[in-house]
Amino acid sequence: MKGGAWRCHLCKASAYFTDRAGSEAGCVGSVTPATPAPARTPSPVPTPTGPLIDTSCHRRGVDTSCWDLGFEDGVMSAGACQVACQMMDNCREWTLNGERCHLCGHDATFRSGSVQTSGTRFCGASKTAAARASEMVSVLRTRVESFCSYGYLSGNDLSETKAVLQGLALGMRLSGNKVAVATVAQALRQAMQGKECRPQKCGPESSLRDLVATFVLALSPNDASAYGAVLSGKRLTLYQKHRVNIVDNGFLDDVSLDTMDKFYSELPSGLMQKGVLGGADFTTITVGDAYLCKGFHLDSFASFSARGFNLFHLQVGRSTEQAFPGDGGIVLDEDLAMTVVHHETSHQFDRVLPTLGMRAWFDELRGLSAGDDLNWLRSQVGATYFQGAPQEIIASQMGNLYLADSFKTLSLALLRHRGGRATPLGWFLVMCDLASDKTNSVPMYRSVGGGASGVSARSDVAATR
């Protein structure tokens, strides 16, 4: 040791040890170099498979101006639109206008268009929807098995697989013919059975697992194993109990999922069946920002289920916002994540209004509320906003206020009524009718823990009409 520092000497050959004060020790013994670790064998690269979409008959800048068989927004590519047409035996032509797919049942008149791509059902010989789906089975299964093994798919295979899945789901939903694509769903379920199928990294691969799972679910909505093959636990519970399909890239934590489960358990059946599900087998709730990375955004799940909406990238119990405008000291710091869940869920209640004969009443109240912010229960948003965005009226007032704390909402309405404004009380009664399905038992909610928990306890209140 010199100067208080230690020095280590390493020798290849034997040496004698010396012990001289103040000197460095000699070298003794031998050191055998460590055996190098074997080189890591890289995982095999997935072999690209043949294309499933023939683009030779795609006409760019051409529009059919025909959608007698229906249309769908959020379609990711011209190939997806063409596959949807192929899944409908009565389809002849298709057009992708931006992200809207038009499906046409006759030979259409073509005209020029700036953003459209159109084409015939097949570029070559025609075939039935069932025959077309069957010829896709082998390639799709190979690709999904490859993804589950390696966590990714190569370029064109990945984008084309997503497009084909969306086209199959859209064609099936618009035609009502599940038989044609049943063999595809069965093959993909088997390919994913017992596997997590996680992507290697965040990117375009991130959503493939959930796209395949939701496609399988669309074909077998009553078969829990179709869903549980890929996802389990609390997400499976939400689907089994409420027919809510969570697509979140594994983002939502147990507290958030449990709070959502409690909310949907206490939502009136009329709002759940006629609103959230709206006649569909299930609804898909996405957290799009959970897939956001390197410029990639979540693919559209719209075609896979007729109902669905997106949530913000929030967990329950992390932040709050003031729900009420503050009149008369009526306030509530409500959990922000559940505020978003309440709000987006309440957007689905718009379709319940006409089933209860309430559209005329809604329109009359909207007219009476114009020009005065205090005519709206959520007056901090303002009259101008609600008049320009009527789709936000129920979502903002019922979602942000009534479902958080109905009793505080009633107190606010009565306060405004005493101040000479009757329309806020009218909006409260609209929400009571929606919640009660126009019966004499009105579900009302009271916040638990001051709102920060995101939990609101339901109690049914007797009403006289």
PDB file of N, CA and C in Angstrom, residues 276-367:
ATOM      1  N   VAL A 276     -75.207   2.711 -22.768  1.00  0.00           N
ATOM      2  CA  VAL A 276     -73.811   2.278 -22.876  1.00  0.00           C
ATOM      3  C   VAL A 276     -73.664   1.163 -23.900  1.00  0.00           C
ATOM      4  N   LEU A 277     -74.527   0.162 -23.833  1.00  0.00           N
ATOM      5  CA  LEU A 277     -74.466  -0.933 -24.801  1.00  0.00           C
ATOM      6  C   LEU A 277     -75.272  -0.604 -26.054  1.00  0.00           C
ATOM      7  N   GLY A 278     -76.399   0.026 -25.885  1.00  0.00           N
ATOM      8  CA  GLY A 278     -77.194   0.468 -27.027  1.00  0.00           C
ATOM      9  C   GLY A 278     -77.505  -0.625 -28.028  1.00  0.00           C
ATOM     10  N   GLY A 279     -77.815  -1.829 -27.531  1.00  0.00           N
ATOM     11  CA  GLY A 279     -78.162  -2.927 -28.418  1.00  0.00           C
ATOM     12  C   GLY A 279     -76.981  -3.739 -28.910  1.00  0.00           C
ATOM     13  N   ALA A 280     -75.760  -3.314 -28.603  1.00  0.00           N
ATOM     14  CA  ALA A 280     -74.565  -4.045 -29.037  1.00  0.00           C
ATOM     15  C   ALA A 280     -74.224  -5.137 -28.030  1.00  0.00           C
ATOM     16  N   ASP A 281     -73.392  -6.099 -28.457  1.00  0.00           N
ATOM     17  CA  ASP A 281     -72.983  -7.180 -27.569  1.00  0.00           C
ATOM     18  C   ASP A 281     -72.076  -6.691 -26.454  1.00  0.00           C
ATOM     19  N   PHE A 282     -71.287  -5.669 -26.724  1.00  0.00           N
ATOM     20  CA  PHE A 282     -70.396  -5.107 -25.711  1.00  0.00           C
ATOM     21  C   PHE A 282     -69.967  -3.723 -26.156  1.00  0.00           C
ATOM     22  N   THR A 283     -69.389  -2.967 -25.221  1.00  0.00           N
ATOM     23  CA  THR A 283     -68.823  -1.673 -25.553  1.00  0.00           C
ATOM     24  C   THR A 283     -67.331  -1.709 -25.267  1.00  0.00           C
ATOM     25  N   THR A 284     -66.539  -1.000 -26.063  1.00  0.00           N
ATOM     26  CA  THR A 284     -65.093  -0.988 -25.909  1.00  0.00           C
ATOM     27  C   THR A 284     -64.652   0.375 -25.376  1.00  0.00           C
ATOM     28  N   ILE A 285     -63.988   0.357 -24.227  1.00  0.00           N
ATOM     29  CA  ILE A 285     -63.457   1.574 -23.622  1.00  0.00           C
ATOM     30  C   ILE A 285     -61.945   1.564 -23.808  1.00  0.00           C
ATOM     31  N   THR A 286     -61.439   2.523 -24.546  1.00  0.00           N
ATOM     32  CA  THR A 286     -60.008   2.601 -24.808  1.00  0.00           C
ATOM     33  C   THR A 286     -59.348   3.681 -23.950  1.00  0.00           C
ATOM     34  N   VAL A 287     -58.055   3.512 -23.718  1.00  0.00           N
ATOM     35  CA  VAL A 287     -57.205   4.572 -23.164  1.00  0.00           C
ATOM     36  C   VAL A 287     -56.128   4.797 -24.219  1.00  0.00           C
ATOM     37  N   GLY A 288     -56.451   5.627 -25.196  1.00  0.00           N
ATOM     38  CA  GLY A 288     -55.605   5.770 -26.370  1.00  0.00           C
ATOM     39  C   GLY A 288     -54.187   6.211 -26.067  1.00  0.00           C
ATOM     40  N   ASP A 289     -54.026   7.113 -25.087  1.00  0.00           N
ATOM     41  CA  ASP A 289     -52.695   7.628 -24.783  1.00  0.00           C
ATOM     42  C   ASP A 289     -51.786   6.573 -24.171  1.00  0.00           C
ATOM     43  N   ALA A 290     -52.349   5.457 -23.719  1.00  0.00           N
ATOM     44  CA  ALA A 290     -51.517   4.386 -23.176  1.00  0.00           C
ATOM     45  C   ALA A 290     -50.701   3.706 -24.268  1.00  0.00           C
ATOM     46  N   TYR A 291     -51.064   3.948 -25.521  1.00  0.00           N
ATOM     47  CA  TYR A 291     -50.334   3.372 -26.662  1.00  0.00           C
ATOM     48  C   TYR A 291     -49.459   4.412 -27.351  1.00  0.00           C
ATOM     49  N   LEU A 292     -49.437   5.623 -26.809  1.00  0.00           N
ATOM     50  CA  LEU A 292     -48.782   6.732 -27.489  1.00  0.00           C
ATOM     51  C   LEU A 292     -47.273   6.667 -27.288  1.00  0.00           C
ATOM     52  N   CYS A 293     -46.539   6.483 -28.359  1.00  0.00           N
ATOM     53  CA  CYS A 293     -45.083   6.472 -28.290  1.00  0.00           C
ATOM     54  C   CYS A 293     -44.523   6.585 -29.700  1.00  0.00           C
ATOM     55  N   LYS A 294     -43.434   7.310 -29.811  1.00  0.00           N
ATOM     56  CA  LYS A 294     -42.720   7.426 -31.078  1.00  0.00           C
ATOM     57  C   LYS A 294     -43.653   7.811 -32.229  1.00  0.00           C
ATOM     58  N   GLY A 295     -44.598   8.680 -31.926  1.00  0.00           N
ATOM     59  CA  GLY A 295     -45.498   9.149 -32.967  1.00  0.00           C
ATOM     60  C   GLY A 295     -46.627   8.200 -33.288  1.00  0.00           C
ATOM     61  N   PHE A 296     -46.691   7.047 -32.619  1.00  0.00           N
ATOM     62  CA  PHE A 296     -47.752   6.081 -32.884  1.00  0.00           C
ATOM     63  C   PHE A 296     -48.986   6.412 -32.060  1.00  0.00           C
ATOM     64  N   HIS A 297     -50.143   6.361 -32.673  1.00  0.00           N
ATOM     65  CA  HIS A 297     -51.407   6.558 -31.978  1.00  0.00           C
ATOM     66  C   HIS A 297     -52.228   5.276 -32.075  1.00  0.00           C
ATOM     67  N   LEU A 298     -53.127   5.102 -31.125  1.00  0.00           N
ATOM     68  CA  LEU A 298     -53.942   3.897 -31.088  1.00  0.00           C
ATOM     69  C   LEU A 298     -54.776   3.751 -32.352  1.00  0.00           C
ATOM     70  N   ASP A 299     -54.802   2.529 -32.880  1.00  0.00           N
ATOM     71  CA  ASP A 299     -55.654   2.244 -34.035  1.00  0.00           C
ATOM     72  C   ASP A 299     -57.125   2.324 -33.628  1.00  0.00           C
ATOM     73  N   SER A 300     -57.967   2.563 -34.604  1.00  0.00           N
ATOM     74  CA  SER A 300     -59.392   2.666 -34.325  1.00  0.00           C
ATOM     75  C   SER A 300     -59.980   1.297 -33.996  1.00  0.00           C
ATOM     76  N   PHE A 301     -60.727   1.242 -32.898  1.00  0.00           N
ATOM     77  CA  PHE A 301     -61.440   0.025 -32.520  1.00  0.00           C
ATOM     78  C   PHE A 301     -62.928   0.144 -32.875  1.00  0.00           C
ATOM     79  N   ALA A 302     -63.284   1.229 -33.589  1.00  0.00           N
ATOM     80  CA  ALA A 302     -64.699   1.511 -33.831  1.00  0.00           C
ATOM     81  C   ALA A 302     -65.399   0.370 -34.564  1.00  0.00           C
ATOM     82  N   SER A 303     -64.729  -0.265 -35.497  1.00  0.00           N
ATOM     83  CA  SER A 303     -65.379  -1.283 -36.305  1.00  0.00           C
ATOM     84  C   SER A 303     -65.621  -2.575 -35.552  1.00  0.00           C
ATOM     85  N   PHE A 304     -64.926  -2.784 -34.447  1.00  0.00           N
ATOM     86  CA  PHE A 304     -64.993  -4.055 -33.748  1.00  0.00           C
ATOM     87  C   PHE A 304     -66.209  -4.150 -32.842  1.00  0.00           C
ATOM     88  N   SER A 305     -66.707  -3.024 -32.349  1.00  0.00           N
ATOM     89  CA  SER A 305     -67.940  -3.010 -31.583  1.00  0.00           C
ATOM     90  C   SER A 305     -68.683  -1.727 -31.907  1.00  0.00           C
ATOM     91  N   ALA A 306     -69.996  -1.827 -31.940  1.00  0.00           N
ATOM     92  CA  ALA A 306     -70.801  -0.680 -32.361  1.00  0.00           C
ATOM     93  C   ALA A 306     -70.789   0.438 -31.336  1.00  0.00           C
ATOM     94  N   ARG A 307     -70.394   0.139 -30.115  1.00  0.00           N
ATOM     95  CA  ARG A 307     -70.384   1.133 -29.054  1.00  0.00           C
ATOM     96  C   ARG A 307     -68.983   1.230 -28.457  1.00  0.00           C
ATOM     97  N   GLY A 308     -68.598   2.430 -28.057  1.00  0.00           N
ATOM     98  CA  GLY A 308     -67.308   2.592 -27.427  1.00  0.00           C
ATOM     99  C   GLY A 308     -66.935   4.054 -27.261  1.00  0.00           C
ATOM    100  N   PHE A 309     -65.947   4.297 -26.403  1.00  0.00           N
ATOM    101  CA  PHE A 309     -65.455   5.654 -26.196  1.00  0.00           C
ATOM    102  C   PHE A 309     -64.057   5.586 -25.597  1.00  0.00           C
ATOM    103  N   ASN A 310     -63.388   6.729 -25.548  1.00  0.00           N
ATOM    104  CA  ASN A 310     -62.006   6.811 -25.081  1.00  0.00           C
ATOM    105  C   ASN A 310     -61.922   7.569 -23.757  1.00  0.00           C
ATOM    106  N   LEU A 311     -60.989   7.148 -22.908  1.00  0.00           N
ATOM    107  CA  LEU A 311     -60.724   7.820 -21.639  1.00  0.00           C
ATOM    108  C   LEU A 311     -59.358   8.488 -21.679  1.00  0.00           C
ATOM    109  N   PHE A 312     -59.163   9.472 -20.791  1.00  0.00           N
ATOM    110  CA  PHE A 312     -57.863  10.102 -20.668  1.00  0.00           C
ATOM    111  C   PHE A 312     -56.897   9.178 -19.920  1.00  0.00           C
ATOM    112  N   HIS A 313     -55.625   9.519 -19.988  1.00  0.00           N
ATOM    113  CA  HIS A 313     -54.551   8.735 -19.378  1.00  0.00           C
ATOM    114  C   HIS A 313     -54.466   9.086 -17.895  1.00  0.00           C
ATOM    115  N   LEU A 314     -55.462   8.640 -17.111  1.00  0.00           N
ATOM    116  CA  LEU A 314     -55.581   9.016 -15.704  1.00  0.00           C
ATOM    117  C   LEU A 314     -55.873   7.793 -14.849  1.00  0.00           C
ATOM    118  N   GLN A 315     -55.364   7.817 -13.608  1.00  0.00           N
ATOM    119  CA  GLN A 315     -55.669   6.785 -12.626  1.00  0.00           C
ATOM    120  C   GLN A 315     -56.541   7.384 -11.526  1.00  0.00           C
ATOM    121  N   VAL A 316     -57.407   6.572 -10.958  1.00  0.00           N
ATOM    122  CA  VAL A 316     -58.242   7.015  -9.834  1.00  0.00           C
ATOM    123  C   VAL A 316     -57.353   7.264  -8.616  1.00  0.00           C
ATOM    124  N   GLY A 317     -57.655   8.341  -7.900  1.00  0.00           N
ATOM    125  CA  GLY A 317     -56.954   8.643  -6.671  1.00  0.00           C
ATOM    126  C   GLY A 317     -55.720   9.504  -6.823  1.00  0.00           C
ATOM    127  N   ARG A 318     -55.477  10.028  -8.012  1.00  0.00           N
ATOM    128  CA  ARG A 318     -54.265  10.819  -8.244  1.00  0.00           C
ATOM    129  C   ARG A 318     -54.523  12.329  -8.272  1.00  0.00           C
ATOM    130  N   SER A 319     -55.717  12.752  -8.714  1.00  0.00           N
ATOM    131  CA  SER A 319     -55.998  14.181  -8.822  1.00  0.00           C
ATOM    132  C   SER A 319     -57.501  14.418  -8.774  1.00  0.00           C
ATOM    133  N   THR A 320     -57.885  15.648  -8.447  1.00  0.00           N
ATOM    134  CA  THR A 320     -59.298  16.006  -8.367  1.00  0.00           C
ATOM    135  C   THR A 320     -59.539  17.314  -9.124  1.00  0.00           C
ATOM    136  N   GLU A 321     -60.815  17.607  -9.379  1.00  0.00           N
ATOM    137  CA  GLU A 321     -61.198  18.913  -9.903  1.00  0.00           C
ATOM    138  C   GLU A 321     -62.507  19.330  -9.246  1.00  0.00           C
ATOM    139  N   GLN A 322     -62.742  20.620  -9.210  1.00  0.00           N
ATOM    140  CA  GLN A 322     -63.967  21.146  -8.634  1.00  0.00           C
ATOM    141  C   GLN A 322     -65.108  20.905  -9.625  1.00  0.00           C
ATOM    142  N   ALA A 323     -66.078  20.083  -9.209  1.00  0.00           N
ATOM    143  CA  ALA A 323     -67.155  19.693 -10.116  1.00  0.00           C
ATOM    144  C   ALA A 323     -68.217  20.783 -10.279  1.00  0.00           C
ATOM    145  N   PHE A 324     -68.542  21.478  -9.192  1.00  0.00           N
ATOM    146  CA  PHE A 324     -69.667  22.415  -9.198  1.00  0.00           C
ATOM    147  C   PHE A 324     -69.179  23.848  -9.395  1.00  0.00           C
ATOM    148  N   PRO A 325     -70.077  24.718  -9.886  1.00  0.00           N
ATOM    149  CA  PRO A 325     -69.667  26.106 -10.156  1.00  0.00           C
ATOM    150  C   PRO A 325     -69.425  26.935  -8.904  1.00  0.00           C
ATOM    151  N   GLY A 326     -69.915  26.478  -7.743  1.00  0.00           N
ATOM    152  CA  GLY A 326     -69.603  27.182  -6.494  1.00  0.00           C
ATOM    153  C   GLY A 326     -70.716  28.034  -5.935  1.00  0.00           C
ATOM    154  N   ASP A 327     -71.884  28.115  -6.580  1.00  0.00           N
ATOM    155  CA  ASP A 327     -72.999  28.913  -6.062  1.00  0.00           C
ATOM    156  C   ASP A 327     -73.368  28.447  -4.652  1.00  0.00           C
ATOM    157  N   GLY A 328     -73.577  29.398  -3.762  1.00  0.00           N
ATOM    158  CA  GLY A 328     -74.077  29.075  -2.432  1.00  0.00           C
ATOM    159  C   GLY A 328     -73.179  28.140  -1.647  1.00  0.00           C
ATOM    160  N   GLY A 329     -71.920  28.066  -1.996  1.00  0.00           N
ATOM    161  CA  GLY A 329     -71.000  27.190  -1.278  1.00  0.00           C
ATOM    162  C   GLY A 329     -71.159  25.723  -1.609  1.00  0.00           C
ATOM    163  N   ILE A 330     -71.875  25.402  -2.680  1.00  0.00           N
ATOM    164  CA  ILE A 330     -72.046  24.004  -3.089  1.00  0.00           C
ATOM    165  C   ILE A 330     -70.827  23.600  -3.914  1.00  0.00           C
ATOM    166  N   VAL A 331     -69.958  22.800  -3.327  1.00  0.00           N
ATOM    167  CA  VAL A 331     -68.704  22.420  -3.982  1.00  0.00           C
ATOM    168  C   VAL A 331     -68.461  20.928  -3.813  1.00  0.00           C
ATOM    169  N   LEU A 332     -67.590  20.384  -4.654  1.00  0.00           N
ATOM    170  CA  LEU A 332     -67.208  18.981  -4.560  1.00  0.00           C
ATOM    171  C   LEU A 332     -65.902  18.776  -5.327  1.00  0.00           C
ATOM    172  N   ASP A 333     -64.848  18.405  -4.603  1.00  0.00           N
ATOM    173  CA  ASP A 333     -63.590  18.034  -5.246  1.00  0.00           C
ATOM    174  C   ASP A 333     -63.704  16.579  -5.687  1.00  0.00           C
ATOM    175  N   GLU A 334     -64.029  16.390  -6.940  1.00  0.00           N
ATOM    176  CA  GLU A 334     -64.303  15.053  -7.472  1.00  0.00           C
ATOM    177  C   GLU A 334     -63.051  14.483  -8.133  1.00  0.00           C
ATOM    178  N   ASP A 335     -62.857  13.182  -7.952  1.00  0.00           N
ATOM    179  CA  ASP A 335     -61.730  12.511  -8.594  1.00  0.00           C
ATOM    180  C   ASP A 335     -61.783  12.737 -10.098  1.00  0.00           C
ATOM    181  N   LEU A 336     -60.654  13.158 -10.672  1.00  0.00           N
ATOM    182  CA  LEU A 336     -60.640  13.546 -12.079  1.00  0.00           C
ATOM    183  C   LEU A 336     -60.812  12.352 -13.007  1.00  0.00           C
ATOM    184  N   ALA A 337     -60.187  11.231 -12.678  1.00  0.00           N
ATOM    185  CA  ALA A 337     -60.302  10.057 -13.547  1.00  0.00           C
ATOM    186  C   ALA A 337     -61.744   9.580 -13.630  1.00  0.00           C
ATOM    187  N   MET A 338     -62.446   9.514 -12.496  1.00  0.00           N
ATOM    188  CA  MET A 338     -63.833   9.057 -12.528  1.00  0.00           C
ATOM    189  C   MET A 338     -64.759  10.121 -13.104  1.00  0.00           C
ATOM    190  N   THR A 339     -64.385  11.395 -12.987  1.00  0.00           N
ATOM    191  CA  THR A 339     -65.155  12.432 -13.675  1.00  0.00           C
ATOM    192  C   THR A 339     -65.170  12.165 -15.176  1.00  0.00           C
ATOM    193  N   VAL A 340     -64.015  11.781 -15.707  1.00  0.00           N
ATOM    194  CA  VAL A 340     -63.936  11.474 -17.137  1.00  0.00           C
ATOM    195  C   VAL A 340     -64.765  10.235 -17.462  1.00  0.00           C
ATOM    196  N   VAL A 341     -64.694   9.205 -16.619  1.00  0.00           N
ATOM    197  CA  VAL A 341     -65.505   8.000 -16.840  1.00  0.00           C
ATOM    198  C   VAL A 341     -66.987   8.356 -16.837  1.00  0.00           C
ATOM    199  N   HIS A 342     -67.423   9.127 -15.842  1.00  0.00           N
ATOM    200  CA  HIS A 342     -68.832   9.548 -15.772  1.00  0.00           C
ATOM    201  C   HIS A 342     -69.233  10.342 -17.018  1.00  0.00           C
ATOM    202  N   HIS A 343     -68.386  11.273 -17.407  1.00  0.00           N
ATOM    203  CA  HIS A 343     -68.696  12.157 -18.538  1.00  0.00           C
ATOM    204  C   HIS A 343     -68.815  11.370 -19.839  1.00  0.00           C
ATOM    205  N   GLU A 344     -67.813  10.547 -20.127  1.00  0.00           N
ATOM    206  CA  GLU A 344     -67.828   9.811 -21.392  1.00  0.00           C
ATOM    207  C   GLU A 344     -68.932   8.767 -21.419  1.00  0.00           C
ATOM    208  N   THR A 345     -69.206   8.163 -20.271  1.00  0.00           N
ATOM    209  CA  THR A 345     -70.327   7.216 -20.198  1.00  0.00           C
ATOM    210  C   THR A 345     -71.638   7.935 -20.460  1.00  0.00           C
ATOM    211  N   SER A 346     -71.790   9.140 -19.921  1.00  0.00           N
ATOM    212  CA  SER A 346     -73.048   9.883 -20.078  1.00  0.00           C
ATOM    213  C   SER A 346     -73.279  10.345 -21.510  1.00  0.00           C
ATOM    214  N   HIS A 347     -72.221  10.452 -22.302  1.00  0.00           N
ATOM    215  CA  HIS A 347     -72.425  10.723 -23.724  1.00  0.00           C
ATOM    216  C   HIS A 347     -73.314   9.650 -24.355  1.00  0.00           C
ATOM    217  N   GLN A 348     -73.252   8.448 -23.831  1.00  0.00           N
ATOM    218  CA  GLN A 348     -74.021   7.342 -24.403  1.00  0.00           C
ATOM    219  C   GLN A 348     -75.511   7.457 -24.092  1.00  0.00           C
ATOM    220  N   PHE A 349     -75.855   8.321 -23.140  1.00  0.00           N
ATOM    221  CA  PHE A 349     -77.261   8.447 -22.739  1.00  0.00           C
ATOM    222  C   PHE A 349     -78.077   9.244 -23.749  1.00  0.00           C
ATOM    223  N   ASP A 350     -77.417   9.952 -24.667  1.00  0.00           N
ATOM    224  CA  ASP A 350     -78.161  10.705 -25.684  1.00  0.00           C
ATOM    225  C   ASP A 350     -79.083   9.792 -26.485  1.00  0.00           C
ATOM    226  N   ARG A 351     -78.622   8.565 -26.702  1.00  0.00           N
ATOM    227  CA  ARG A 351     -79.457   7.652 -27.491  1.00  0.00           C
ATOM    228  C   ARG A 351     -80.641   7.107 -26.704  1.00  0.00           C
ATOM    229  N   VAL A 352     -80.671   7.370 -25.380  1.00  0.00           N
ATOM    230  CA  VAL A 352     -81.806   6.932 -24.566  1.00  0.00           C
ATOM    231  C   VAL A 352     -82.964   7.922 -24.663  1.00  0.00           C
ATOM    232  N   LEU A 353     -82.654   9.199 -24.884  1.00  0.00           N
ATOM    233  CA  LEU A 353     -83.695  10.238 -24.916  1.00  0.00           C
ATOM    234  C   LEU A 353     -84.877   9.884 -25.817  1.00  0.00           C
ATOM    235  N   PRO A 354     -84.651   9.526 -27.092  1.00  0.00           N
ATOM    236  CA  PRO A 354     -85.812   9.240 -27.941  1.00  0.00           C
ATOM    237  C   PRO A 354     -86.578   7.987 -27.520  1.00  0.00           C
ATOM    238  N   THR A 355     -85.908   7.027 -26.870  1.00  0.00           N
ATOM    239  CA  THR A 355     -86.621   5.815 -26.444  1.00  0.00           C
ATOM    240  C   THR A 355     -87.612   6.110 -25.338  1.00  0.00           C
ATOM    241  N   LEU A 356     -87.414   7.223 -24.616  1.00  0.00           N
ATOM    242  CA  LEU A 356     -88.323   7.617 -23.546  1.00  0.00           C
ATOM    243  C   LEU A 356     -89.227   8.766 -23.957  1.00  0.00           C
ATOM    244  N   GLY A 357     -89.200   9.128 -25.229  1.00  0.00           N
ATOM    245  CA  GLY A 357     -90.034  10.219 -25.715  1.00  0.00           C
ATOM    246  C   GLY A 357     -89.639  11.568 -25.152  1.00  0.00           C
ATOM    247  N   MET A 358     -88.340  11.776 -24.891  1.00  0.00           N
ATOM    248  CA  MET A 358     -87.872  12.981 -24.205  1.00  0.00           C
ATOM    249  C   MET A 358     -87.168  13.974 -25.121  1.00  0.00           C
ATOM    250  N   ARG A 359     -87.076  13.701 -26.393  1.00  0.00           N
ATOM    251  CA  ARG A 359     -86.320  14.582 -27.282  1.00  0.00           C
ATOM    252  C   ARG A 359     -86.949  15.968 -27.369  1.00  0.00           C
ATOM    253  N   ALA A 360     -88.265  16.046 -27.476  1.00  0.00           N
ATOM    254  CA  ALA A 360     -88.921  17.351 -27.589  1.00  0.00           C
ATOM    255  C   ALA A 360     -88.705  18.185 -26.320  1.00  0.00           C
ATOM    256  N   TRP A 361     -88.782  17.552 -25.157  1.00  0.00           N
ATOM    257  CA  TRP A 361     -88.550  18.236 -23.889  1.00  0.00           C
ATOM    258  C   TRP A 361     -87.114  18.743 -23.824  1.00  0.00           C
ATOM    259  N   PHE A 362     -86.182  17.919 -24.240  1.00  0.00           N
ATOM    260  CA  PHE A 362     -84.772  18.302 -24.266  1.00  0.00           C
ATOM    261  C   PHE A 362     -84.564  19.531 -25.155  1.00  0.00           C
ATOM    262  N   ASP A 363     -85.137  19.510 -26.352  1.00  0.00           N
ATOM    263  CA  ASP A 363     -84.968  20.627 -27.286  1.00  0.00           C
ATOM    264  C   ASP A 363     -85.613  21.906 -26.762  1.00  0.00           C
ATOM    265  N   GLU A 364     -86.776  21.763 -26.086  1.00  0.00           N
ATOM    266  CA  GLU A 364     -87.448  22.937 -25.526  1.00  0.00           C
ATOM    267  C   GLU A 364     -86.597  23.571 -24.423  1.00  0.00           C
ATOM    268  N   LEU A 365     -86.051  22.751 -23.545  1.00  0.00           N
ATOM    269  CA  LEU A 365     -85.202  23.270 -22.471  1.00  0.00           C
ATOM    270  C   LEU A 365     -83.939  23.915 -23.020  1.00  0.00           C
ATOM    271  N   ARG A 366     -83.400  23.327 -24.046  1.00  0.00           N
ATOM    272  CA  ARG A 366     -82.203  23.918 -24.661  1.00  0.00           C
ATOM    273  C   ARG A 366     -82.499  25.327 -25.166  1.00  0.00           C
ATOM    274  N   GLY A 367     -83.660  25.482 -25.800  1.00  0.00           N
ATOM    275  CA  GLY A 367     -84.043  26.806 -26.285  1.00  0.00           C
ATOM    276  C   GLY A 367     -84.267  27.792 -25.160  1.00  0.00           C
TER     277      GLY A 367
END
